[in-house]
């Protein structure tokens, strides 16, 4: 193939180098001039550099892709631990957005829960869109009963809010379910 490397199984002894021969051995495919020990490895299913490895994991392999270690197996990798390879190796992911690669329940596609952790890797823990967040109702008069007209969703009880919306008059602390009824024209 005239690439400057010859096959070790086809040798002759001669006083000068005959045509079609070389003094440098090591060619693993003497029919392809792009394949020899000095060639760059390329992602093509061929052992281009004659090291007995096809498309070996090496950052210098032309056409390789960077993959990210996925220790917890959730499909999202750790951006700080990489491997360049021609194909997705076992234990790695193409996505580098995992914020906790030691817990398979924490990743960008996970649901957020009220648990003190950033489950969905968005940089915030226990936000109002958490799957188990509660609806809280404003208790403007402080009687322990809220009004349905003022509500918020949160993981934890905000100040001035309660878990029920049973107040019939949130402007009057003496009016709530179970209060003593008086003859004063109020319910």
PDB file of C-alpha atoms in Angstrom:
ATOM      1  CA  UNK A   1       0.000   0.000   0.000  1.00  0.00           C
ATOM      2  CA  UNK A   2       3.119   2.261  -0.071  1.00  0.00           C
ATOM      3  CA  UNK A   3       2.517   3.802   3.368  1.00  0.00           C
ATOM      4  CA  UNK A   4       6.112   3.235   4.533  1.00  0.00           C
ATOM      5  CA  UNK A   5       5.302   0.247   6.767  1.00  0.00           C
ATOM      6  CA  UNK A   6       5.487  -3.413   5.854  1.00  0.00           C
ATOM      7  CA  UNK A   7       4.016  -6.707   7.021  1.00  0.00           C
ATOM      8  CA  UNK A   8       6.219  -8.855   9.239  1.00  0.00           C
ATOM      9  CA  UNK A   9       4.886 -12.033   7.617  1.00  0.00           C
ATOM     10  CA  UNK A  10       6.122 -11.048   4.130  1.00  0.00           C
ATOM     11  CA  UNK A  11       9.877 -10.467   4.323  1.00  0.00           C
ATOM     12  CA  UNK A  12      12.819 -10.966   2.017  1.00  0.00           C
ATOM     13  CA  UNK A  13      16.528 -10.430   2.495  1.00  0.00           C
ATOM     14  CA  UNK A  14      18.138  -8.196  -0.067  1.00  0.00           C
ATOM     15  CA  UNK A  15      21.152  -5.879  -0.291  1.00  0.00           C
ATOM     16  CA  UNK A  16      18.926  -2.908  -1.166  1.00  0.00           C
ATOM     17  CA  UNK A  17      15.244  -2.208  -0.557  1.00  0.00           C
ATOM     18  CA  UNK A  18      13.299  -3.681  -3.479  1.00  0.00           C
ATOM     19  CA  UNK A  19      10.267  -1.940  -4.952  1.00  0.00           C
ATOM     20  CA  UNK A  20       7.099  -2.602  -2.896  1.00  0.00           C
ATOM     21  CA  UNK A  21       9.099  -3.259   0.299  1.00  0.00           C
ATOM     22  CA  UNK A  22      10.238  -1.161   3.273  1.00  0.00           C
ATOM     23  CA  UNK A  23      12.645  -1.579   6.166  1.00  0.00           C
ATOM     24  CA  UNK A  24       9.977  -0.460   8.678  1.00  0.00           C
ATOM     25  CA  UNK A  25       7.702  -3.266   9.976  1.00  0.00           C
ATOM     26  CA  UNK A  26       4.359  -3.016  11.775  1.00  0.00           C
ATOM     27  CA  UNK A  27       1.643  -2.566   9.133  1.00  0.00           C
ATOM     28  CA  UNK A  28      -1.497  -4.419  10.216  1.00  0.00           C
ATOM     29  CA  UNK A  29      -3.314  -3.860   6.886  1.00  0.00           C
ATOM     30  CA  UNK A  30      -0.962  -3.641   3.925  1.00  0.00           C
ATOM     31  CA  UNK A  31      -3.866  -3.065   1.526  1.00  0.00           C
ATOM     32  CA  UNK A  32      -4.864   0.286   3.079  1.00  0.00           C
ATOM     33  CA  UNK A  33      -2.350   3.178   3.043  1.00  0.00           C
ATOM     34  CA  UNK A  34      -4.297   4.998   5.800  1.00  0.00           C
ATOM     35  CA  UNK A  35      -3.647   2.136   8.255  1.00  0.00           C
ATOM     36  CA  UNK A  36      -0.183   1.958   9.855  1.00  0.00           C
ATOM     37  CA  UNK A  37       1.502   2.473  13.257  1.00  0.00           C
ATOM     38  CA  UNK A  38       1.852   6.267  12.760  1.00  0.00           C
ATOM     39  CA  UNK A  39      -1.749   6.812  11.646  1.00  0.00           C
ATOM     40  CA  UNK A  40      -4.228   8.644  13.825  1.00  0.00           C
ATOM     41  CA  UNK A  41      -7.010   6.474  15.241  1.00  0.00           C
ATOM     42  CA  UNK A  42     -10.370   7.408  13.725  1.00  0.00           C
ATOM     43  CA  UNK A  43     -13.887   6.379  14.796  1.00  0.00           C
ATOM     44  CA  UNK A  44     -14.508   4.068  11.849  1.00  0.00           C
ATOM     45  CA  UNK A  45     -14.486   0.475  13.132  1.00  0.00           C
ATOM     46  CA  UNK A  46     -10.865  -0.076  11.989  1.00  0.00           C
ATOM     47  CA  UNK A  47      -7.610  -0.373  13.937  1.00  0.00           C
ATOM     48  CA  UNK A  48      -6.049   2.614  12.141  1.00  0.00           C
ATOM     49  CA  UNK A  49      -2.866   2.850  14.251  1.00  0.00           C
ATOM     50  CA  UNK A  50      -2.125  -0.909  14.439  1.00  0.00           C
ATOM     51  CA  UNK A  51      -2.200  -1.076  18.252  1.00  0.00           C
ATOM     52  CA  UNK A  52      -4.616  -4.067  18.179  1.00  0.00           C
ATOM     53  CA  UNK A  53      -7.461  -1.844  19.478  1.00  0.00           C
ATOM     54  CA  UNK A  54     -10.342  -0.738  17.254  1.00  0.00           C
ATOM     55  CA  UNK A  55     -11.611   2.794  17.956  1.00  0.00           C
ATOM     56  CA  UNK A  56      -9.876   2.708  21.351  1.00  0.00           C
ATOM     57  CA  UNK A  57     -10.935   5.194  24.043  1.00  0.00           C
ATOM     58  CA  UNK A  58      -8.454   7.998  23.633  1.00  0.00           C
ATOM     59  CA  UNK A  59      -8.938  11.759  23.590  1.00  0.00           C
ATOM     60  CA  UNK A  60      -6.910  11.943  20.361  1.00  0.00           C
ATOM     61  CA  UNK A  61      -9.266   9.688  18.383  1.00  0.00           C
ATOM     62  CA  UNK A  62     -10.673  11.666  15.468  1.00  0.00           C
ATOM     63  CA  UNK A  63     -14.467  11.784  15.578  1.00  0.00           C
ATOM     64  CA  UNK A  64     -14.729  10.696  19.224  1.00  0.00           C
ATOM     65  CA  UNK A  65     -17.335  12.125  21.583  1.00  0.00           C
ATOM     66  CA  UNK A  66     -16.905  13.199  25.197  1.00  0.00           C
ATOM     67  CA  UNK A  67     -19.024  11.162  27.621  1.00  0.00           C
ATOM     68  CA  UNK A  68     -19.606  11.756  31.332  1.00  0.00           C
ATOM     69  CA  UNK A  69     -19.357   9.287  34.211  1.00  0.00           C
ATOM     70  CA  UNK A  70     -22.806   8.157  35.363  1.00  0.00           C
ATOM     71  CA  UNK A  71     -22.058   6.434  38.679  1.00  0.00           C
ATOM     72  CA  UNK A  72     -25.685   6.214  39.804  1.00  0.00           C
ATOM     73  CA  UNK A  73     -27.030   4.925  36.455  1.00  0.00           C
ATOM     74  CA  UNK A  74     -29.760   7.568  36.068  1.00  0.00           C
ATOM     75  CA  UNK A  75     -28.772   8.543  32.511  1.00  0.00           C
ATOM     76  CA  UNK A  76     -27.212  11.860  33.537  1.00  0.00           C
ATOM     77  CA  UNK A  77     -23.459  12.238  33.991  1.00  0.00           C
ATOM     78  CA  UNK A  78     -20.949  14.157  36.080  1.00  0.00           C
ATOM     79  CA  UNK A  79     -19.347  16.962  34.031  1.00  0.00           C
ATOM     80  CA  UNK A  80     -16.102  16.693  36.017  1.00  0.00           C
ATOM     81  CA  UNK A  81     -15.435  13.043  35.034  1.00  0.00           C
ATOM     82  CA  UNK A  82     -15.131  12.528  31.284  1.00  0.00           C
ATOM     83  CA  UNK A  83     -14.036   9.944  28.741  1.00  0.00           C
ATOM     84  CA  UNK A  84     -13.573  10.461  25.021  1.00  0.00           C
ATOM     85  CA  UNK A  85     -14.841   7.495  23.022  1.00  0.00           C
ATOM     86  CA  UNK A  86     -16.239   6.487  19.629  1.00  0.00           C
ATOM     87  CA  UNK A  87     -19.372   5.079  21.259  1.00  0.00           C
ATOM     88  CA  UNK A  88     -21.201   5.388  24.557  1.00  0.00           C
ATOM     89  CA  UNK A  89     -19.251   3.278  27.055  1.00  0.00           C
ATOM     90  CA  UNK A  90     -20.942   1.427  29.900  1.00  0.00           C
ATOM     91  CA  UNK A  91     -21.197   3.579  33.037  1.00  0.00           C
ATOM     92  CA  UNK A  92     -21.225   6.839  31.079  1.00  0.00           C
ATOM     93  CA  UNK A  93     -23.860   9.235  29.732  1.00  0.00           C
ATOM     94  CA  UNK A  94     -23.982  11.767  26.923  1.00  0.00           C
ATOM     95  CA  UNK A  95     -25.631  14.321  29.244  1.00  0.00           C
ATOM     96  CA  UNK A  96     -23.456  16.147  31.815  1.00  0.00           C
ATOM     97  CA  UNK A  97     -26.146  17.832  33.925  1.00  0.00           C
ATOM     98  CA  UNK A  98     -26.401  15.541  36.985  1.00  0.00           C
ATOM     99  CA  UNK A  99     -26.014  17.557  40.193  1.00  0.00           C
ATOM    100  CA  UNK A 100     -25.617  14.467  42.427  1.00  0.00           C
ATOM    101  CA  UNK A 101     -24.121  11.468  40.653  1.00  0.00           C
ATOM    102  CA  UNK A 102     -24.321   9.345  43.808  1.00  0.00           C
ATOM    103  CA  UNK A 103     -28.155   9.319  43.961  1.00  0.00           C
ATOM    104  CA  UNK A 104     -30.193   7.957  41.028  1.00  0.00           C
ATOM    105  CA  UNK A 105     -33.331   9.808  42.196  1.00  0.00           C
ATOM    106  CA  UNK A 106     -31.649  13.200  41.750  1.00  0.00           C
ATOM    107  CA  UNK A 107     -31.236  14.406  38.139  1.00  0.00           C
ATOM    108  CA  UNK A 108     -32.637  17.074  35.773  1.00  0.00           C
ATOM    109  CA  UNK A 109     -35.640  14.945  34.724  1.00  0.00           C
ATOM    110  CA  UNK A 110     -36.630  14.056  38.319  1.00  0.00           C
ATOM    111  CA  UNK A 111     -39.639  15.517  40.099  1.00  0.00           C
ATOM    112  CA  UNK A 112     -38.945  18.005  42.872  1.00  0.00           C
ATOM    113  CA  UNK A 113     -40.151  16.992  46.354  1.00  0.00           C
ATOM    114  CA  UNK A 114     -40.342  18.795  49.673  1.00  0.00           C
ATOM    115  CA  UNK A 115     -37.352  17.004  51.143  1.00  0.00           C
ATOM    116  CA  UNK A 116     -34.617  19.610  51.544  1.00  0.00           C
ATOM    117  CA  UNK A 117     -32.812  18.457  48.352  1.00  0.00           C
ATOM    118  CA  UNK A 118     -32.576  19.909  44.859  1.00  0.00           C
ATOM    119  CA  UNK A 119     -34.119  16.796  43.281  1.00  0.00           C
ATOM    120  CA  UNK A 120     -34.418  18.219  39.738  1.00  0.00           C
ATOM    121  CA  UNK A 121     -30.968  19.902  39.583  1.00  0.00           C
ATOM    122  CA  UNK A 122     -32.340  23.366  38.879  1.00  0.00           C
ATOM    123  CA  UNK A 123     -30.327  25.003  41.667  1.00  0.00           C
ATOM    124  CA  UNK A 124     -33.256  25.377  44.091  1.00  0.00           C
ATOM    125  CA  UNK A 125     -34.619  22.933  46.661  1.00  0.00           C
ATOM    126  CA  UNK A 126     -38.258  22.574  47.679  1.00  0.00           C
ATOM    127  CA  UNK A 127     -39.746  25.126  45.292  1.00  0.00           C
ATOM    128  CA  UNK A 128     -43.502  25.669  44.976  1.00  0.00           C
ATOM    129  CA  UNK A 129     -43.819  23.331  41.979  1.00  0.00           C
ATOM    130  CA  UNK A 130     -42.670  20.347  44.082  1.00  0.00           C
ATOM    131  CA  UNK A 131     -44.822  17.253  43.511  1.00  0.00           C
ATOM    132  CA  UNK A 132     -45.865  17.145  47.157  1.00  0.00           C
ATOM    133  CA  UNK A 133     -46.136  20.907  47.849  1.00  0.00           C
ATOM    134  CA  UNK A 134     -49.256  21.949  49.797  1.00  0.00           C
ATOM    135  CA  UNK A 135     -51.820  24.663  49.276  1.00  0.00           C
ATOM    136  CA  UNK A 136     -51.863  27.170  52.140  1.00  0.00           C
ATOM    137  CA  UNK A 137     -54.660  29.703  52.809  1.00  0.00           C
ATOM    138  CA  UNK A 138     -54.306  33.253  54.102  1.00  0.00           C
ATOM    139  CA  UNK A 139     -55.383  33.763  57.727  1.00  0.00           C
ATOM    140  CA  UNK A 140     -55.563  37.547  57.910  1.00  0.00           C
ATOM    141  CA  UNK A 141     -57.325  37.669  61.286  1.00  0.00           C
ATOM    142  CA  UNK A 142     -55.091  35.062  62.966  1.00  0.00           C
ATOM    143  CA  UNK A 143     -57.925  32.820  64.163  1.00  0.00           C
ATOM    144  CA  UNK A 144     -56.402  29.617  62.687  1.00  0.00           C
ATOM    145  CA  UNK A 145     -58.847  29.471  59.784  1.00  0.00           C
ATOM    146  CA  UNK A 146     -57.937  30.597  56.273  1.00  0.00           C
ATOM    147  CA  UNK A 147     -59.839  32.026  53.348  1.00  0.00           C
ATOM    148  CA  UNK A 148     -60.109  30.432  49.898  1.00  0.00           C
ATOM    149  CA  UNK A 149     -59.675  33.843  48.241  1.00  0.00           C
ATOM    150  CA  UNK A 150     -55.991  34.059  49.271  1.00  0.00           C
ATOM    151  CA  UNK A 151     -53.826  30.983  48.738  1.00  0.00           C
ATOM    152  CA  UNK A 152     -50.284  29.997  47.896  1.00  0.00           C
ATOM    153  CA  UNK A 153     -48.489  26.749  47.156  1.00  0.00           C
ATOM    154  CA  UNK A 154     -45.362  25.953  49.164  1.00  0.00           C
ATOM    155  CA  UNK A 155     -43.500  23.036  50.707  1.00  0.00           C
ATOM    156  CA  UNK A 156     -43.640  24.510  54.193  1.00  0.00           C
ATOM    157  CA  UNK A 157     -46.243  26.653  55.960  1.00  0.00           C
ATOM    158  CA  UNK A 158     -45.618  30.335  55.245  1.00  0.00           C
ATOM    159  CA  UNK A 159     -46.196  32.897  57.986  1.00  0.00           C
ATOM    160  CA  UNK A 160     -49.808  34.104  58.012  1.00  0.00           C
ATOM    161  CA  UNK A 161     -51.120  30.998  56.255  1.00  0.00           C
ATOM    162  CA  UNK A 162     -52.923  27.866  57.460  1.00  0.00           C
ATOM    163  CA  UNK A 163     -53.784  24.510  55.885  1.00  0.00           C
ATOM    164  CA  UNK A 164     -57.579  25.029  55.788  1.00  0.00           C
ATOM    165  CA  UNK A 165     -59.900  27.452  53.974  1.00  0.00           C
ATOM    166  CA  UNK A 166     -62.835  27.218  56.385  1.00  0.00           C
ATOM    167  CA  UNK A 167     -63.025  30.853  57.577  1.00  0.00           C
ATOM    168  CA  UNK A 168     -66.319  32.543  56.711  1.00  0.00           C
ATOM    169  CA  UNK A 169     -65.031  36.039  57.650  1.00  0.00           C
ATOM    170  CA  UNK A 170     -61.262  36.445  57.555  1.00  0.00           C
ATOM    171  CA  UNK A 171     -61.572  40.053  58.643  1.00  0.00           C
ATOM    172  CA  UNK A 172     -63.009  39.166  62.069  1.00  0.00           C
ATOM    173  CA  UNK A 173     -61.033  36.925  64.454  1.00  0.00           C
ATOM    174  CA  UNK A 174     -64.186  35.958  66.376  1.00  0.00           C
ATOM    175  CA  UNK A 175     -65.921  34.499  63.310  1.00  0.00           C
ATOM    176  CA  UNK A 176     -64.782  30.962  62.446  1.00  0.00           C
ATOM    177  CA  UNK A 177     -66.217  27.424  62.423  1.00  0.00           C
ATOM    178  CA  UNK A 178     -66.943  26.246  65.965  1.00  0.00           C
ATOM    179  CA  UNK A 179     -67.010  29.738  67.530  1.00  0.00           C
ATOM    180  CA  UNK A 180     -69.787  30.582  69.961  1.00  0.00           C
ATOM    181  CA  UNK A 181     -72.745  32.145  68.161  1.00  0.00           C
ATOM    182  CA  UNK A 182     -73.971  35.495  69.547  1.00  0.00           C
ATOM    183  CA  UNK A 183     -76.963  37.669  68.738  1.00  0.00           C
ATOM    184  CA  UNK A 184     -74.872  40.278  66.907  1.00  0.00           C
ATOM    185  CA  UNK A 185     -75.960  39.845  63.245  1.00  0.00           C
ATOM    186  CA  UNK A 186     -72.647  38.048  62.448  1.00  0.00           C
ATOM    187  CA  UNK A 187     -72.263  34.395  61.518  1.00  0.00           C
TER     188      UNK A 187
END
